[in-house]
mmCIF file of C-alpha atoms in Angstrom:
data_model
loop_
_atom_site.group_PDB
_atom_site.id
_atom_site.type_symbol
_atom_site.label_atom_id
_atom_site.label_comp_id
_atom_site.label_asym_id
_atom_site.label_seq_id
_atom_site.Cartn_x
_atom_site.Cartn_y
_atom_site.Cartn_z
ATOM 1 C CA UNK A 27 -0.164 -0.216 0.469
ATOM 2 C CA UNK A 28 2.545 2.017 1.354
ATOM 3 C CA UNK A 29 4.268 1.385 -2.800
ATOM 4 C CA UNK A 30 0.892 2.535 -4.577
ATOM 5 C CA UNK A 31 0.994 5.855 -2.735
ATOM 6 C CA UNK A 32 4.705 6.590 -3.536
ATOM 7 C CA UNK A 33 4.283 5.779 -7.000
ATOM 8 C CA UNK A 34 0.972 7.774 -6.959
ATOM 9 C CA UNK A 35 2.750 10.916 -5.875
ATOM 10 C CA UNK A 36 5.511 10.760 -7.919
ATOM 11 C CA UNK A 37 3.181 10.962 -11.529
ATOM 12 C CA UNK A 38 1.450 13.805 -9.749
ATOM 13 C CA UNK A 39 4.935 15.886 -10.169
ATOM 14 C CA UNK A 40 6.053 14.175 -13.096
ATOM 15 C CA UNK A 41 2.745 16.243 -14.058
ATOM 16 C CA UNK A 42 2.509 19.254 -12.370
ATOM 17 C CA UNK A 43 6.498 19.961 -13.404
ATOM 18 C CA UNK A 44 5.463 19.031 -17.542
ATOM 19 C CA UNK A 45 2.339 21.732 -16.628
ATOM 20 C CA UNK A 46 4.087 24.159 -15.629
ATOM 21 C CA UNK A 47 7.024 24.089 -18.197
ATOM 22 C CA UNK A 48 3.825 24.304 -21.086
ATOM 23 C CA UNK A 49 2.435 27.290 -19.383
ATOM 24 C CA UNK A 50 3.202 30.763 -21.650
ATOM 25 C CA UNK A 51 2.128 32.451 -19.333
ATOM 26 C CA UNK A 52 4.557 31.650 -16.537
ATOM 27 C CA UNK A 53 7.811 32.624 -18.842
ATOM 28 C CA UNK A 54 6.057 35.910 -19.834
ATOM 29 C CA UNK A 55 5.484 36.438 -16.029
ATOM 30 C CA UNK A 56 8.790 35.670 -15.701
ATOM 31 C CA UNK A 57 10.621 37.691 -18.331
ATOM 32 C CA UNK A 58 7.862 40.667 -16.922
ATOM 33 C CA UNK A 59 9.574 40.477 -13.845
ATOM 34 C CA UNK A 60 13.159 40.118 -15.310
ATOM 35 C CA UNK A 61 12.999 43.274 -17.527
ATOM 36 C CA UNK A 62 11.442 45.202 -14.186
ATOM 37 C CA UNK A 63 13.739 44.636 -12.141
ATOM 38 C CA UNK A 64 16.492 45.680 -14.879
ATOM 39 C CA UNK A 65 14.717 48.947 -15.635
ATOM 40 C CA UNK A 66 14.155 49.236 -11.418
ATOM 41 C CA UNK A 67 18.325 48.833 -11.329
ATOM 42 C CA UNK A 68 19.602 50.837 -14.631
ATOM 43 C CA UNK A 69 20.661 54.486 -13.841
ATOM 44 C CA UNK A 70 18.472 56.777 -15.526
ATOM 45 C CA UNK A 71 19.863 58.447 -18.409
ATOM 46 C CA UNK A 72 20.236 61.789 -19.054
ATOM 47 C CA UNK A 73 17.891 64.139 -20.491
ATOM 48 C CA UNK A 74 16.059 63.012 -24.050
ATOM 49 C CA UNK A 75 16.930 64.959 -27.134
ATOM 50 C CA UNK A 76 12.684 66.357 -27.037
ATOM 51 C CA UNK A 77 13.538 67.284 -23.204
ATOM 52 C CA UNK A 78 16.561 69.677 -24.263
ATOM 53 C CA UNK A 79 14.980 71.124 -27.173
ATOM 54 C CA UNK A 80 12.046 72.109 -24.776
ATOM 55 C CA UNK A 81 14.521 73.827 -22.869
ATOM 56 C CA UNK A 82 14.750 77.813 -23.124
ATOM 57 C CA UNK A 83 18.652 77.932 -24.794
ATOM 58 C CA UNK A 84 21.003 80.460 -22.878
ATOM 59 C CA UNK A 85 21.702 83.660 -24.989
ATOM 60 C CA UNK A 86 25.340 84.084 -26.228
ATOM 61 C CA UNK A 87 26.953 87.623 -25.565
ATOM 62 C CA UNK A 88 27.200 89.631 -28.901
ATOM 63 C CA UNK A 89 31.111 89.191 -29.819
ATOM 64 C CA UNK A 90 32.797 92.819 -30.016
ATOM 65 C CA UNK A 91 34.780 92.995 -32.961
ATOM 66 C CA UNK A 92 38.939 92.181 -32.620
ATOM 67 C CA UNK A 93 40.770 95.617 -33.163
ATOM 68 C CA UNK A 94 43.521 94.655 -36.130
ATOM 69 C CA UNK A 95 47.090 96.499 -35.260
ATOM 70 C CA UNK A 96 47.764 98.558 -38.395
ATOM 71 C CA UNK A 97 49.484 96.653 -41.430
ATOM 72 C CA UNK A 98 53.234 97.471 -41.079
ATOM 73 C CA UNK A 99 55.236 96.909 -44.616
ATOM 74 C CA UNK A 100 58.177 98.659 -43.478
ATOM 75 C CA UNK A 101 60.762 96.343 -41.047
ATOM 76 C CA UNK A 102 62.251 98.941 -38.295
ATOM 77 C CA UNK A 103 66.139 97.666 -36.360
ATOM 78 C CA UNK A 104 67.804 99.936 -33.882
ATOM 79 C CA UNK A 105 71.157 99.434 -32.714
ATOM 80 C CA UNK A 106 74.011 101.488 -31.165
ATOM 81 C CA UNK A 107 76.716 103.079 -32.817
ATOM 82 C CA UNK A 108 80.160 101.780 -31.543
ATOM 83 C CA UNK A 109 81.752 105.225 -32.708
ATOM 84 C CA UNK A 110 79.324 107.865 -30.437
ATOM 85 C CA UNK A 111 77.027 105.579 -28.907
ATOM 86 C CA UNK A 112 73.974 107.648 -30.791
ATOM 87 C CA UNK A 113 70.866 105.412 -32.004
ATOM 88 C CA UNK A 114 70.988 104.086 -35.692
ATOM 89 C CA UNK A 115 67.584 103.301 -37.016
ATOM 90 C CA UNK A 116 66.500 101.598 -40.529
ATOM 91 C CA UNK A 117 64.040 100.895 -41.906
ATOM 92 C CA UNK A 118 63.810 98.464 -45.063
ATOM 93 C CA UNK A 119 61.024 97.154 -46.940
ATOM 94 C CA UNK A 120 61.378 94.502 -50.225
ATOM 95 C CA UNK A 121 59.874 94.554 -53.821
ATOM 96 C CA UNK A 122 56.648 93.055 -54.461
ATOM 97 C CA UNK A 123 58.502 91.142 -57.377
ATOM 98 C CA UNK A 124 61.780 89.436 -57.896
ATOM 99 C CA UNK A 125 64.711 90.064 -59.824
ATOM 100 C CA UNK A 126 67.380 88.648 -61.752
ATOM 101 C CA UNK A 127 71.181 88.946 -60.724
ATOM 102 C CA UNK A 128 73.314 90.410 -63.925
ATOM 103 C CA UNK A 129 76.225 87.061 -63.175
ATOM 104 C CA UNK A 130 73.324 84.560 -62.675
ATOM 105 C CA UNK A 131 72.558 84.601 -59.166
ATOM 106 C CA UNK A 132 69.420 83.425 -57.493
ATOM 107 C CA UNK A 133 66.145 86.494 -58.054
ATOM 108 C CA UNK A 134 65.688 88.269 -55.583
ATOM 109 C CA UNK A 135 63.308 91.511 -53.765
ATOM 110 C CA UNK A 136 64.821 95.140 -54.505
ATOM 111 C CA UNK A 137 65.225 96.903 -51.180
ATOM 112 C CA UNK A 138 65.111 100.326 -50.132
ATOM 113 C CA UNK A 139 66.280 101.629 -46.788
ATOM 114 C CA UNK A 140 65.799 104.420 -45.079
ATOM 115 C CA UNK A 141 68.113 104.836 -42.131
ATOM 116 C CA UNK A 142 69.432 106.948 -39.845
ATOM 117 C CA UNK A 143 73.569 106.111 -38.917
ATOM 118 C CA UNK A 144 74.961 108.664 -36.027
ATOM 119 C CA UNK A 145 73.162 111.383 -36.691
ATOM 120 C CA UNK A 146 72.827 111.690 -40.678
ATOM 121 C CA UNK A 147 69.768 110.499 -42.705
ATOM 122 C CA UNK A 148 69.987 108.240 -45.870
ATOM 123 C CA UNK A 149 67.144 106.383 -48.704
ATOM 124 C CA UNK A 150 69.307 104.076 -50.300
ATOM 125 C CA UNK A 151 68.170 101.321 -52.955
ATOM 126 C CA UNK A 152 69.387 98.080 -53.539
ATOM 127 C CA UNK A 153 68.326 96.046 -56.916
ATOM 128 C CA UNK A 154 69.676 92.520 -55.955
ATOM 129 C CA UNK A 155 73.273 93.377 -55.827
ATOM 130 C CA UNK A 156 73.202 94.006 -59.231
ATOM 131 C CA UNK A 157 76.337 96.412 -59.944
ATOM 132 C CA UNK A 158 75.158 100.052 -60.008
ATOM 133 C CA UNK A 159 76.968 103.533 -60.698
ATOM 134 C CA UNK A 160 76.092 106.807 -60.956
ATOM 135 C CA UNK A 161 78.074 107.415 -64.502
ATOM 136 C CA UNK A 162 76.576 107.999 -67.444
ATOM 137 C CA UNK A 163 72.863 108.681 -66.089
ATOM 138 C CA UNK A 164 73.017 105.163 -64.248
ATOM 139 C CA UNK A 165 72.779 106.961 -61.091
ATOM 140 C CA UNK A 166 69.257 108.474 -62.218
ATOM 141 C CA UNK A 167 66.293 107.128 -60.187
ATOM 142 C CA UNK A 168 62.510 107.569 -60.762
ATOM 143 C CA UNK A 169 59.896 107.303 -58.384
ATOM 144 C CA UNK A 170 56.741 107.801 -58.608
ATOM 145 C CA UNK A 171 54.143 107.473 -55.505
ATOM 146 C CA UNK A 172 50.762 106.284 -55.632
ATOM 147 C CA UNK A 173 49.444 107.815 -59.232
ATOM 148 C CA UNK A 174 51.124 111.223 -58.669
ATOM 149 C CA UNK A 175 53.024 112.180 -61.414
ATOM 150 C CA UNK A 176 56.793 110.756 -60.703
ATOM 151 C CA UNK A 177 59.574 112.557 -59.948
ATOM 152 C CA UNK A 178 63.532 111.674 -60.497
ATOM 153 C CA UNK A 179 66.431 112.003 -58.618
ATOM 154 C CA UNK A 180 70.576 111.722 -58.708
ATOM 155 C CA UNK A 181 71.936 108.780 -56.170
ATOM 156 C CA UNK A 182 75.093 108.080 -56.052
ATOM 157 C CA UNK A 183 77.001 105.043 -55.921
ATOM 158 C CA UNK A 184 78.024 102.751 -52.795
ATOM 159 C CA UNK A 185 81.431 102.168 -51.633
ATOM 160 C CA UNK A 186 80.861 98.459 -52.947
ATOM 161 C CA UNK A 187 78.901 99.582 -56.180
ATOM 162 C CA UNK A 188 75.641 97.452 -54.922
ATOM 163 C CA UNK A 189 73.663 100.331 -54.329
ATOM 164 C CA UNK A 190 72.338 103.536 -55.118
ATOM 165 C CA UNK A 191 71.848 106.378 -52.537
ATOM 166 C CA UNK A 192 70.986 110.036 -50.909
ATOM 167 C CA UNK A 193 73.640 110.008 -48.666
ATOM 168 C CA UNK A 194 72.609 112.990 -46.552
ATOM 169 C CA UNK A 195 69.872 114.655 -44.778
ATOM 170 C CA UNK A 196 69.899 117.287 -47.032
ATOM 171 C CA UNK A 197 69.084 115.033 -50.208
ATOM 172 C CA UNK A 198 66.839 112.166 -48.655
ATOM 173 C CA UNK A 199 64.441 113.772 -45.896
ATOM 174 C CA UNK A 200 62.904 115.706 -48.306
ATOM 175 C CA UNK A 201 62.172 112.891 -50.233
ATOM 176 C CA UNK A 202 60.956 111.281 -47.331
ATOM 177 C CA UNK A 203 58.622 113.094 -46.038
ATOM 178 C CA UNK A 204 56.939 113.030 -49.656
ATOM 179 C CA UNK A 205 56.676 109.431 -49.391
ATOM 180 C CA UNK A 206 54.526 109.495 -46.208
ATOM 181 C CA UNK A 207 50.411 108.940 -46.538
ATOM 182 C CA UNK A 208 51.536 106.781 -49.859
ATOM 183 C CA UNK A 209 50.633 103.407 -49.899
ATOM 184 C CA UNK A 210 52.844 102.406 -53.122
ATOM 185 C CA UNK A 211 56.660 103.438 -54.359
ATOM 186 C CA UNK A 212 57.389 102.807 -57.934
ATOM 187 C CA UNK A 213 61.322 103.293 -58.560
ATOM 188 C CA UNK A 214 63.009 102.725 -61.907
ATOM 189 C CA UNK A 215 66.591 101.948 -62.018
ATOM 190 C CA UNK A 216 69.160 100.837 -64.344
ATOM 191 C CA UNK A 217 72.391 98.785 -63.158
ATOM 192 C CA UNK A 218 75.200 99.481 -64.825
ATOM 193 C CA UNK A 219 75.137 97.980 -68.274
ATOM 194 C CA UNK A 220 71.750 96.670 -68.151
ATOM 195 C CA UNK A 221 68.107 97.442 -68.753
ATOM 196 C CA UNK A 222 66.290 99.492 -67.082
ATOM 197 C CA UNK A 223 64.288 97.886 -64.250
ATOM 198 C CA UNK A 224 61.107 98.382 -62.175
ATOM 199 C CA UNK A 225 59.795 97.364 -59.217
ATOM 200 C CA UNK A 226 57.022 98.342 -57.013
ATOM 201 C CA UNK A 227 57.110 99.295 -52.435
ATOM 202 C CA UNK A 228 54.232 99.237 -50.379
ATOM 203 C CA UNK A 229 54.288 102.025 -48.061
ATOM 204 C CA UNK A 230 51.191 102.457 -46.119
ATOM 205 C CA UNK A 231 52.468 103.049 -42.430
ATOM 206 C CA UNK A 232 55.528 104.556 -43.102
ATOM 207 C CA UNK A 233 54.951 108.086 -41.109
ATOM 208 C CA UNK A 234 54.269 106.159 -38.007
ATOM 209 C CA UNK A 235 56.844 103.245 -38.768
ATOM 210 C CA UNK A 236 59.379 106.040 -38.921
ATOM 211 C CA UNK A 237 59.177 108.013 -35.859
ATOM 212 C CA UNK A 238 62.456 106.327 -34.708
ATOM 213 C CA UNK A 239 64.523 107.287 -36.912
ATOM 214 C CA UNK A 240 63.381 110.740 -37.109
ATOM 215 C CA UNK A 241 64.029 111.033 -33.186
ATOM 216 C CA UNK A 242 67.397 109.435 -33.729
ATOM 217 C CA UNK A 243 67.957 111.649 -36.385
ATOM 218 C CA UNK A 244 66.494 114.570 -35.064
ATOM 219 C CA UNK A 245 63.835 115.951 -37.504
#
């Protein structure tokens, strides 16, 4: 009798287990419980895109225009004289064009230099170290300031024949002052035994940048 009760209980248990395995509702309930637990345990995310868009954006302060320094075309160099401790100042500007060299050296820019050396003001033109002379009108140099009428001055050669210049303040200062408040200087010069060469130099801001030179040479 006891054996039959044991067998009946075993069969009933197997039947109940099979019924639970086939019941779909039981699985769904378990999955829902698991999903609910996962949702509760997960950290809350940041605001959604829609929520962010609904927030009032902060108004940005209008940006103020940035003040720009005036464009400068002249390179300024200062040194102290080893002879009399005076203040020496150079202002140099390069031509927009490159010019060739008569000996086949690399093409380079011409340079126009304004110089105060030991209280003497000079205007110096270098045409890429081409041979310059002041004989037979080779020293005659034509200047044009912006669209004004051109004028010609007779410059003297340097001792190494690489430059032409107005080497005294009496000759150079009047020409330099004429260059003030102009944007471009056009220069035509003729190296020795060659054809004329025309170059242009930017000249803006000369009046402001030449102040150290004028102070050094007292004019």
